[in-house]
Tab-separated table of C-alpha atoms in Angstrom:
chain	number	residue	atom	x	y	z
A	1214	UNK	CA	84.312	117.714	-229.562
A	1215	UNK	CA	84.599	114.141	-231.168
A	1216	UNK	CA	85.661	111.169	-229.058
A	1217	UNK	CA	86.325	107.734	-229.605
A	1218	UNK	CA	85.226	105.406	-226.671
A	1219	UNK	CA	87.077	102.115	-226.845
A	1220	UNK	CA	85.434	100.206	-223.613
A	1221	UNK	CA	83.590	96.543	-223.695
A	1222	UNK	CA	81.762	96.735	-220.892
A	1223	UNK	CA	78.390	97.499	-222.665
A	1224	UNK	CA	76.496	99.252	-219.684
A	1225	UNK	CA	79.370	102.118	-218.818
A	1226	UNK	CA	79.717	102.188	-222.679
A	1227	UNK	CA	76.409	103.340	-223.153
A	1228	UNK	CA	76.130	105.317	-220.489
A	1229	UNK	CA	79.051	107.316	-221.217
A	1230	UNK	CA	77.907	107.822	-224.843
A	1231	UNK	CA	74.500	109.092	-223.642
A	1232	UNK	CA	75.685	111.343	-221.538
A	1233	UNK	CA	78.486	112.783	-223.972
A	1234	UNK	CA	75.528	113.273	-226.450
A	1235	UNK	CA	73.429	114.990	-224.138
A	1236	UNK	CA	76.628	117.689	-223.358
A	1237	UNK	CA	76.468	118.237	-227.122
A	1238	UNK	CA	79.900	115.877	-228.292
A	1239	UNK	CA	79.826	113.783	-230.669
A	1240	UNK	CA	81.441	109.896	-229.347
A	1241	UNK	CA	81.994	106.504	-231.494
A	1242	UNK	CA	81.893	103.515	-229.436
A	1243	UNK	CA	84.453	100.090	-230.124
A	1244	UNK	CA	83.937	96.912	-227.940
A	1245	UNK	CA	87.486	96.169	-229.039
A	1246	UNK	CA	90.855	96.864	-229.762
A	1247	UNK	CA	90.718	96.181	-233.339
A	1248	UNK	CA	87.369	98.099	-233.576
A	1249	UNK	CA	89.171	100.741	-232.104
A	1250	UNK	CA	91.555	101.170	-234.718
A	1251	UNK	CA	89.265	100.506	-237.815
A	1252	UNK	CA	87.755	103.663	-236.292
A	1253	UNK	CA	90.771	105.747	-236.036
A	1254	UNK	CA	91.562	104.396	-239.688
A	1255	UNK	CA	88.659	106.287	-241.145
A	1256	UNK	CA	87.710	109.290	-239.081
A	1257	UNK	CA	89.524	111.957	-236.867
A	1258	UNK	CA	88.893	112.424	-232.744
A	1259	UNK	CA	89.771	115.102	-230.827
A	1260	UNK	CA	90.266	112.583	-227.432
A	1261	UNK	CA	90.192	108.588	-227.179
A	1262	UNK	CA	88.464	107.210	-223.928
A	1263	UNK	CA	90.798	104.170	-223.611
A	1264	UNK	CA	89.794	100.767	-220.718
A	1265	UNK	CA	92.716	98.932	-220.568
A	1266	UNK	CA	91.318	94.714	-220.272
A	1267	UNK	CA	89.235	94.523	-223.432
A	1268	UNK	CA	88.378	91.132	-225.000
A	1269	UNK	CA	91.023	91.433	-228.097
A	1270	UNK	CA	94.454	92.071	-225.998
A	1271	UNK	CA	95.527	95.021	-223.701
A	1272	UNK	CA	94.801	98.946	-223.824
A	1273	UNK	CA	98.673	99.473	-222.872
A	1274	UNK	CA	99.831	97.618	-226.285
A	1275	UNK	CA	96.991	99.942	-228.083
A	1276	UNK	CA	98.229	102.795	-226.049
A	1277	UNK	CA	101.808	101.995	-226.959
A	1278	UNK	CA	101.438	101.629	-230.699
A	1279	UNK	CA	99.416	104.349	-230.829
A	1280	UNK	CA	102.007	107.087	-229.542
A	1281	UNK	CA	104.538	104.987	-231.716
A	1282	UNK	CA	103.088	106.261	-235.086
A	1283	UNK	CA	103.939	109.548	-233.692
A	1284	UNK	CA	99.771	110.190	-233.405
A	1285	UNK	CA	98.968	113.059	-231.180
A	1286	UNK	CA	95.558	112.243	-230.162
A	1287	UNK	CA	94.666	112.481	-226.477
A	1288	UNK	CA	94.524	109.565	-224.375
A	1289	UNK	CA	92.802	108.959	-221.395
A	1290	UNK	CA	92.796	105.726	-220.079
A	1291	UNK	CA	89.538	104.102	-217.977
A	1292	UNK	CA	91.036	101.700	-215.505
A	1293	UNK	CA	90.049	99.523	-212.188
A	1294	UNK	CA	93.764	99.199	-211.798
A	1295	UNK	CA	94.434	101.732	-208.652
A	1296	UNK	CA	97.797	100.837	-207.986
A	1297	UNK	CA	100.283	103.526	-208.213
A	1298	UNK	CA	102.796	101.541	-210.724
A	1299	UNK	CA	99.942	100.438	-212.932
A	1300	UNK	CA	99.023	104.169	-213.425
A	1301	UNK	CA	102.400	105.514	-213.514
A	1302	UNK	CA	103.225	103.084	-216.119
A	1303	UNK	CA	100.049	103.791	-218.573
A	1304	UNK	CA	101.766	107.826	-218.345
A	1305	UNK	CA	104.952	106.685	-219.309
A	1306	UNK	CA	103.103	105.006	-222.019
A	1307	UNK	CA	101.820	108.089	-223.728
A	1308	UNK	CA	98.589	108.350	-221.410
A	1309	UNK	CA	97.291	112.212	-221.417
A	1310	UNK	CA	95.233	111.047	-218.461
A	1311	UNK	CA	93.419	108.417	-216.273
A	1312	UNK	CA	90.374	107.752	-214.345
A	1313	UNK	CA	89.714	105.013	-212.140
A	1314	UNK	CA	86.658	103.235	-212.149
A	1315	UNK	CA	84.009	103.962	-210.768
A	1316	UNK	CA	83.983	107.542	-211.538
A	1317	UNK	CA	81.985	110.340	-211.523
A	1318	UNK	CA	80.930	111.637	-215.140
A	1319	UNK	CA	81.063	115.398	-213.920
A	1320	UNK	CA	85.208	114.006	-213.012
A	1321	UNK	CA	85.664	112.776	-216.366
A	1322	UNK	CA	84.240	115.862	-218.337
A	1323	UNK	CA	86.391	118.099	-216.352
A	1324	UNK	CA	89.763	115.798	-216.719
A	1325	UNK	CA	88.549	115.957	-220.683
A	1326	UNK	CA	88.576	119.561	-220.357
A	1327	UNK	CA	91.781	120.233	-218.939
A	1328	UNK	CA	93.475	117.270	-221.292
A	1329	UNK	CA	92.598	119.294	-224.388
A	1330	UNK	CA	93.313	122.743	-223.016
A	1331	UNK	CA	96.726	121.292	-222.239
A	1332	UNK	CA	96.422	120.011	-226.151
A	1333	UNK	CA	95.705	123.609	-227.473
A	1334	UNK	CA	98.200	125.161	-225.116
A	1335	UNK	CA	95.807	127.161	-223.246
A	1336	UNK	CA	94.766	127.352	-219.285
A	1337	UNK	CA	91.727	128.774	-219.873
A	1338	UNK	CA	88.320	127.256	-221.041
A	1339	UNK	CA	86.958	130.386	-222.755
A	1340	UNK	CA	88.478	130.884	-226.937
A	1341	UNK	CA	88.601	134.301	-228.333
A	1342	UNK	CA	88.569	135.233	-231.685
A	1343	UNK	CA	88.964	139.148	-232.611
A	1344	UNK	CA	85.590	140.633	-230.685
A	1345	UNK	CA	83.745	136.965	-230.513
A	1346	UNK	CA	84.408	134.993	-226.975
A	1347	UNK	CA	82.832	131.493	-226.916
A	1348	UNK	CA	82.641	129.527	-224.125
A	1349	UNK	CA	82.423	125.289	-224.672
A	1350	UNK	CA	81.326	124.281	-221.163
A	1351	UNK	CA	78.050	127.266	-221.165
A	1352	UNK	CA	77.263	127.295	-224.771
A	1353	UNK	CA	77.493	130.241	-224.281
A	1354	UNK	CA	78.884	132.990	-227.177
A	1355	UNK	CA	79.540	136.595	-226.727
A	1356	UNK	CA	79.686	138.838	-229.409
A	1357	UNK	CA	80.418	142.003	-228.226
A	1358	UNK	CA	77.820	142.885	-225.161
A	1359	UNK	CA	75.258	140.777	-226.615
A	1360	UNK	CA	75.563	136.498	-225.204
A	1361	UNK	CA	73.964	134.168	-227.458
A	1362	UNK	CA	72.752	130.581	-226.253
A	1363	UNK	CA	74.133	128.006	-228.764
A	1364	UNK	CA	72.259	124.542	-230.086
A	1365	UNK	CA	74.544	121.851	-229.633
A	1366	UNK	CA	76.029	121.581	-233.136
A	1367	UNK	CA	76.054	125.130	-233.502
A	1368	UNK	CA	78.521	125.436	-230.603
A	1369	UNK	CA	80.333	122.603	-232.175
A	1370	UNK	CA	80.826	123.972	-235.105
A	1371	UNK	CA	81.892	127.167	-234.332
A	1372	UNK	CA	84.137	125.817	-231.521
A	1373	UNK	CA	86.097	124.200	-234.760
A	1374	UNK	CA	86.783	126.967	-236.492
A	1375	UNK	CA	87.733	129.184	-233.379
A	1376	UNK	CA	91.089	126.572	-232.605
A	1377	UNK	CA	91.394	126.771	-235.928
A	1378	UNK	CA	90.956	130.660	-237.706
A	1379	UNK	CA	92.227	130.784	-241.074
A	1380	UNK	CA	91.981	127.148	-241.490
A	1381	UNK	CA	89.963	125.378	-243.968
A	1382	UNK	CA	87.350	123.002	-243.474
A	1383	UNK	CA	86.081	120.607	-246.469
A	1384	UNK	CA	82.205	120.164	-245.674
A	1385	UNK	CA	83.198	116.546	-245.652
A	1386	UNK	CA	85.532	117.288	-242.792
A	1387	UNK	CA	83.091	119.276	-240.843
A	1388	UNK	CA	80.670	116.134	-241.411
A	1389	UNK	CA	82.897	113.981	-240.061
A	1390	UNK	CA	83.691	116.016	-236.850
A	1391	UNK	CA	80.319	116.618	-235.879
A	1392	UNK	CA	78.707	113.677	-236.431
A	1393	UNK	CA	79.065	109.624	-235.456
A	1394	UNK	CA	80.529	107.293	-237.662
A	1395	UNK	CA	76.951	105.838	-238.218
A	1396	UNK	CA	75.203	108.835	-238.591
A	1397	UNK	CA	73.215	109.202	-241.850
A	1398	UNK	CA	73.728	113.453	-242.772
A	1399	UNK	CA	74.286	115.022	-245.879
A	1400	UNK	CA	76.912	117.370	-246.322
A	1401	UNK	CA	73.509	120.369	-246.853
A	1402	UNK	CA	73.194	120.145	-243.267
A	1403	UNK	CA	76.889	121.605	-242.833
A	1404	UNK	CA	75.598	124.338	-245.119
A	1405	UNK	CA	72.501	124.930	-242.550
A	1406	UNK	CA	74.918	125.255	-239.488
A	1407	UNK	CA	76.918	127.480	-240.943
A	1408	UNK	CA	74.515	129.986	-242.020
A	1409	UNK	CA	73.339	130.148	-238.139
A	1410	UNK	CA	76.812	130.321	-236.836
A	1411	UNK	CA	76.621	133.701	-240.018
A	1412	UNK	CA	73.844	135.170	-238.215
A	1413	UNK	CA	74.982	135.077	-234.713
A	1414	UNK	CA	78.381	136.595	-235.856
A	1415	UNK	CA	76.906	139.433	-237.663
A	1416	UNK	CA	77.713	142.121	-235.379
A	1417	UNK	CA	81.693	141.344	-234.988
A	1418	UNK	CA	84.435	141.749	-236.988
A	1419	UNK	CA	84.488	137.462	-237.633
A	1420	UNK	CA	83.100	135.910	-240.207
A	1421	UNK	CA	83.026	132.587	-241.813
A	1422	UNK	CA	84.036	132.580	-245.712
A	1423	UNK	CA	83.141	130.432	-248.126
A	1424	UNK	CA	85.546	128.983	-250.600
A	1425	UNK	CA	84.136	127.853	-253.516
A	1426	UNK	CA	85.212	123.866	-254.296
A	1427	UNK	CA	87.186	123.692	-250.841
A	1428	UNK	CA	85.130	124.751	-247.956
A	1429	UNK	CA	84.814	127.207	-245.185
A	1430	UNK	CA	87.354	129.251	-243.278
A	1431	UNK	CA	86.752	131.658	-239.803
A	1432	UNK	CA	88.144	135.183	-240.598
A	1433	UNK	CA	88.864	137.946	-238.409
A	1434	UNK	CA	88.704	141.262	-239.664
């Protein structure tokens, strides 16, 4: 998954983005308000890790323009504010979420987990995809009887295209999810990840299809 952190306090900040790196997601960091929006300008996040005093004005104005241009993108909001108005107001605001600080990182991966199941309409954490079951929080696929231990960016990848069969990707799309904004990757690493995620899938009926001048699609069948 691909987050945006928008959080000035520089030690949680990096913290949080080391740890979301070493579960495998990919996470852009803003000190600001107005950093946070060049960033949701140019690239596309599956959840926004939102603190609510930041240096530039307050996360509820963010919060509240955000879910006024109608975007969808799950919110959960980082606060020290523990009073029961302040964090029934931030959910009538459009908040998905929200974790008071200090928290536990093993808290806020789970709360992540459960906002975008909610997103994707599901209650369970496991996706299947005709005989292929891939699990996000093990890394773990199954095809068939067989499990399979995924890198990182393998399980990524291929948890893209399973919330999304039939759907095509543009290589510059699939660049953009899986890495930072100031990564430096060529779009030939896309075509390395995908060839993997090929292999491992061999012996269902899902494959990934290449088409030619657009980009790659997960087919069952």
């Amino acid at each position: 998954m691909k987050y945006l952190l928008i959080e000035d306090n520089t030690e949680l900040a990096s913290a949080l983005c080391d740890r979301m790196r070493l579960d495998g997601h990919v996470i852009d960091h803003a000190a600001t308000l107005s950093d946070g929006a060049d960033f949701l300008r140019v690239g596309e996040y599956d959840l926004i890790l939102l603190d609510i005093m930041l240096p530039d004005g307050d996360g509820r104005r963010f919060l509240e323009r955000h879910r006024a241009q109608a975007n969808d993108t799950p919110v959960i909001v980082l606060t020290a504010r523990s009073e029961v108005s302040d964090r029934v107001g931030m959910l009538d605001l459009g908040a998905d979420d929200y974790l008071t600080k200090p928290f536990d990182h093993s808290e806020l991966q789970a709360r992540c987990r459960a906002v975008l199941r909610r997103r994707t309409g599901s209650a369970q954490t496991v996706i299947r995809v005709g005989t292929v079951a891939l699990d996000p929080v093990s890394s773990v696929l199954r095809v068939g009887d067989a499990d399979v231990t995924l890198r990182n960016r393998e399980l990524r990848l291929l948890e893209l295209f399973m919330n999304a069969p039939g759907q095509i990707f543009s290589k510059g799309k699939l660049v953009d999810r899986l890495f930072s904004y100031d990564a430096s990757v060529t779009e030939n690493a896309i075509e390395v990840y995908v060839g993997r995620l090929r292999k491992h899938l061999e012996p269902s009926n899902v494959t990934i299809t290449t088409h030619r001048g657009l980009g790659y699609r997960l087919d069952e069948g």
